Amino acid sequence: MFKKVLIANRGEVAVRIIRACREIGIPTVAVYSQADANSLHVSLATEAYCIGPNESSKSYLNIPAIISAALVSGSDAIHPGYGFMSERADFAEICKEHNIKFIGPSPESMQLMGDKATARKTMMSKDVPITPGTGILKNFEDAREAAKKFGYPVIIKATAGGGGKGMRVANNDNELEQNINLCRQEAEKFFGNPDVYLEKYLVNPRHIEVQIIADKYGNVVHLGERDCSIQRRHQKLIEEAPSPAVDDKTRQKLGEAAVRAAKAANYEGVGTIEFLLDKDKNFYFMEMNTRLQVEHGISEMISNVDIVREQINIAAGNSLSFKQEDIKLFGHAIECRINAEDPDRNFLPAPGEINGYITPGGFGVRVDSHVYSGYKIPPYYDSLISKLMCWAPNREEARRRMYRALKEYVITGVKTTLPFYQDLIENDVFVSGNFDTGFMNTYKKNK
């Protein structure tokens, strides 16, 4: 096992990783920006080092500073969490050069699956269903010919994209030309790579993702699926596991396809295979996230597997501690992402000081957070305050438990999305479970 793990992240995910390391008995090192000097992960870690000023480009994305902190502290492993350095193959390579274990997949796997166009080719070779699409677009004429073949609408995607960036839908030739240019500009800005490709756009499918875990001995296990269909501008709002739209037969096929996908990438570690599901239960590979996901907690709740602990054990060279037949999924879990945003002002970020903070509790309720009363939410990073997760034996009980927990949750001093979720969780369409990625386009507040 590792002697010491540095967490190259902040917020609730840094706290989550520190807790897992503590239970294993591994000392931890926190890194922080000047803005995060009073953050919870700094006080919980065994030791902590400031790595730069407020801006993430000068701190949490500052590779020399992170590596220096690891070397000075004697850390022999780095956990990147999600976001920031988690899908940077170059960072994983630099860790390797300094004899520091990157707790994640190999740089080769990240490069293979991080480039969306290459990932699609890899999936085709292993009979994983994909939507009709192209390779990297060379010019507009090629794009127009492909759109004519697939039929509008189509979606332009950055090959190195993620998080909803570098993605635009086109309904005709004019929109196609305009949006290709915009996507290339956005892709260059956010990912340093302007390459884009084209896919047939499925109108209002469901967004389904399968959690996988793989060790270096070729063992791959899946922990069922999550439904992430309720989104705003490609950003997930509510996740639940399992999906109310997936039956047992489709669930088995999804799991098998996800395992094939992971094996095709020679994958090691924790990852997520994302699919689109149409109204006829056909599913298509969309992308692979080569990291821990924000919503991993609800998969833990239905599988009784500590995903972060397993991830650390695998990175240390151990084999998976269970087989597929050992996984028995039970019950239903729902997650709401509680953000410091104002829902009445188009979800405008609302940084500031929390002057009152009371979390909900009770059986089946879990809150992953890094904030406390008196904590100042900085304006420089993601506005996530916490992840509120509720489990119950079935979906309706989980939904009712979530509503109760949302009503108990008190956060004062800043605007939050709590009122939004309190309303949404009671929405008739959500209650029915019969929704898709177009839900937020038609969502109306309850009277």
Coordinates of N, CA and C in Angstrom, one line a residue, residues 162-164 207-211 226-240 272-275 286-289 291-296 298 335-339 341 347 382 384 386-387 417 420-421 424 437 440:
G162 N -15.7 17.7 -23.2 CA -16.3 17.2 -22.0 C -17.0 18.3 -21.2
G163 N -17.9 17.9 -20.3 CA -18.6 18.9 -19.5 C -19.5 19.8 -20.3
G164 N -19.9 19.4 -21.5 CA -20.8 20.2 -22.3 C -20.1 21.3 -23.1
H207 N -29.8 9.8 -21.0 CA -28.4 9.7 -20.8 C -28.1 8.6 -19.7
I208 N -27.6 7.5 -20.1 CA -27.3 6.4 -19.2 C -25.8 6.2 -19.1
E209 N -25.3 6.0 -17.9 CA -23.9 5.7 -17.8 C -23.7 4.5 -16.8
V210 N -22.6 3.7 -17.2 CA -22.4 2.5 -16.4 C -21.0 2.6 -15.7
Q211 N -21.1 2.4 -14.4 CA -19.9 2.4 -13.6 C -19.0 1.1 -13.7
R226 N -26.4 4.4 -14.0 CA -27.0 5.6 -13.5 C -27.7 6.3 -14.6
D227 N -28.8 7.0 -14.2 CA -29.6 7.8 -15.2 C -29.2 9.3 -14.9
C228 N -28.7 9.9 -15.9 CA -28.3 11.3 -15.8 C -29.0 12.2 -16.8
S229 N -30.2 11.9 -17.0 CA -31.0 12.5 -18.1 C -31.4 14.0 -17.8
I230 N -31.6 14.3 -16.5 CA -32.1 15.6 -16.2 C -30.9 16.5 -16.1
Q231 N -30.7 17.3 -17.1 CA -29.5 18.2 -17.3 C -30.0 19.6 -17.8
R232 N -29.1 20.5 -17.5 CA -29.3 21.9 -18.0 C -28.0 22.3 -18.7
R233 N -28.1 22.5 -20.0 CA -26.9 22.8 -20.8 C -25.8 21.8 -20.7
H234 N -26.2 20.5 -20.8 CA -25.4 19.4 -20.7 C -24.7 19.2 -19.3
Q235 N -25.2 20.0 -18.4 CA -24.6 19.8 -17.0 C -25.7 19.0 -16.2
K236 N -25.3 17.9 -15.5 CA -26.2 17.1 -14.8 C -26.7 17.8 -13.6
L237 N -28.0 17.6 -13.3 CA -28.7 18.2 -12.1 C -29.1 17.1 -11.1
I238 N -29.7 16.0 -11.6 CA -30.1 14.9 -10.8 C -29.6 13.6 -11.4
E239 N -29.1 12.7 -10.6 CA -28.7 11.4 -11.0 C -29.4 10.4 -10.2
E240 N -29.7 9.3 -10.8 CA -30.3 8.2 -10.0 C -29.8 6.8 -10.5
T272 N -16.2 5.4 -16.2 CA -17.7 5.4 -16.6 C -17.8 5.3 -18.1
I273 N -18.7 4.4 -18.5 CA -19.0 4.3 -20.0 C -20.4 5.0 -20.1
E274 N -20.4 6.0 -21.0 CA -21.7 6.8 -21.1 C -22.4 6.4 -22.4
F275 N -23.7 6.2 -22.3 CA -24.5 5.8 -23.4 C -25.7 6.7 -23.6
M286 N -21.4 6.8 -26.1 CA -21.2 8.2 -26.3 C -19.8 8.6 -26.0
E287 N -19.3 8.2 -24.8 CA -17.9 8.5 -24.4 C -17.5 7.7 -23.2
M288 N -16.3 7.8 -22.8 CA -15.8 7.2 -21.6 C -15.2 8.3 -20.7
N289 N -15.6 8.3 -19.5 CA -14.9 9.2 -18.5 C -13.9 8.4 -17.8
R291 N -12.1 8.5 -15.1 CA -11.9 9.1 -13.8 C -13.0 8.7 -12.9
L292 N -12.9 9.1 -11.6 CA -14.0 9.1 -10.7 C -15.1 10.1 -11.1
Q293 N -16.3 9.7 -11.0 CA -17.4 10.6 -11.4 C -18.0 11.3 -10.1
V294 N -18.5 12.5 -10.3 CA -19.2 13.3 -9.3 C -20.2 12.4 -8.6
E295 N -21.0 11.6 -9.4 CA -22.2 10.9 -8.9 C -21.8 9.5 -8.5
H296 N -20.6 9.2 -8.2 CA -20.2 7.8 -7.9 C -20.9 7.3 -6.6
I298 N -24.0 7.3 -5.5 CA -25.3 6.6 -5.6 C -25.0 5.2 -6.1
E335 N -29.4 11.4 -6.4 CA -28.5 12.5 -5.9 C -29.0 13.8 -6.5
C336 N -28.9 14.8 -5.7 CA -29.1 16.2 -6.1 C -27.8 17.0 -5.8
R337 N -27.4 17.7 -6.8 CA -26.2 18.5 -6.7 C -26.6 19.9 -6.1
I338 N -26.2 20.2 -4.9 CA -26.6 21.5 -4.3 C -25.5 22.5 -4.6
N339 N -25.9 23.5 -5.3 CA -24.9 24.5 -5.8 C -25.2 25.9 -5.2
E341 N -26.0 28.8 -6.4 CA -26.5 29.4 -7.6 C -27.9 29.9 -7.3
F347 N -29.7 30.5 -12.8 CA -28.6 29.8 -12.1 C -27.3 30.6 -12.1
D382 N -15.9 25.8 -9.3 CA -17.2 25.3 -9.4 C -18.0 25.6 -8.2
L384 N -20.3 24.0 -6.6 CA -20.9 22.9 -5.8 C -20.7 23.1 -4.3
S386 N -22.6 20.8 -2.1 CA -22.6 19.4 -1.6 C -23.4 18.5 -2.6
K387 N -23.3 17.2 -2.3 CA -24.0 16.2 -3.0 C -25.0 15.6 -2.0
T417 N -29.5 26.1 -4.8 CA -30.5 25.4 -5.6 C -31.4 24.6 -4.8
F420 N -35.1 25.0 -5.8 CA -35.3 24.4 -7.2 C -35.5 22.9 -7.1
Y421 N -34.7 22.2 -6.3 CA -34.8 20.8 -6.2 C -36.0 20.3 -5.4
L424 N -38.6 20.5 -8.0 CA -38.4 19.5 -9.1 C -38.7 18.1 -8.7
T437 N -33.6 13.7 -21.8 CA -32.7 14.9 -21.7 C -33.4 16.2 -22.1
M440 N -35.7 19.6 -19.0 CA -35.6 21.0 -18.6 C -36.1 22.0 -19.6

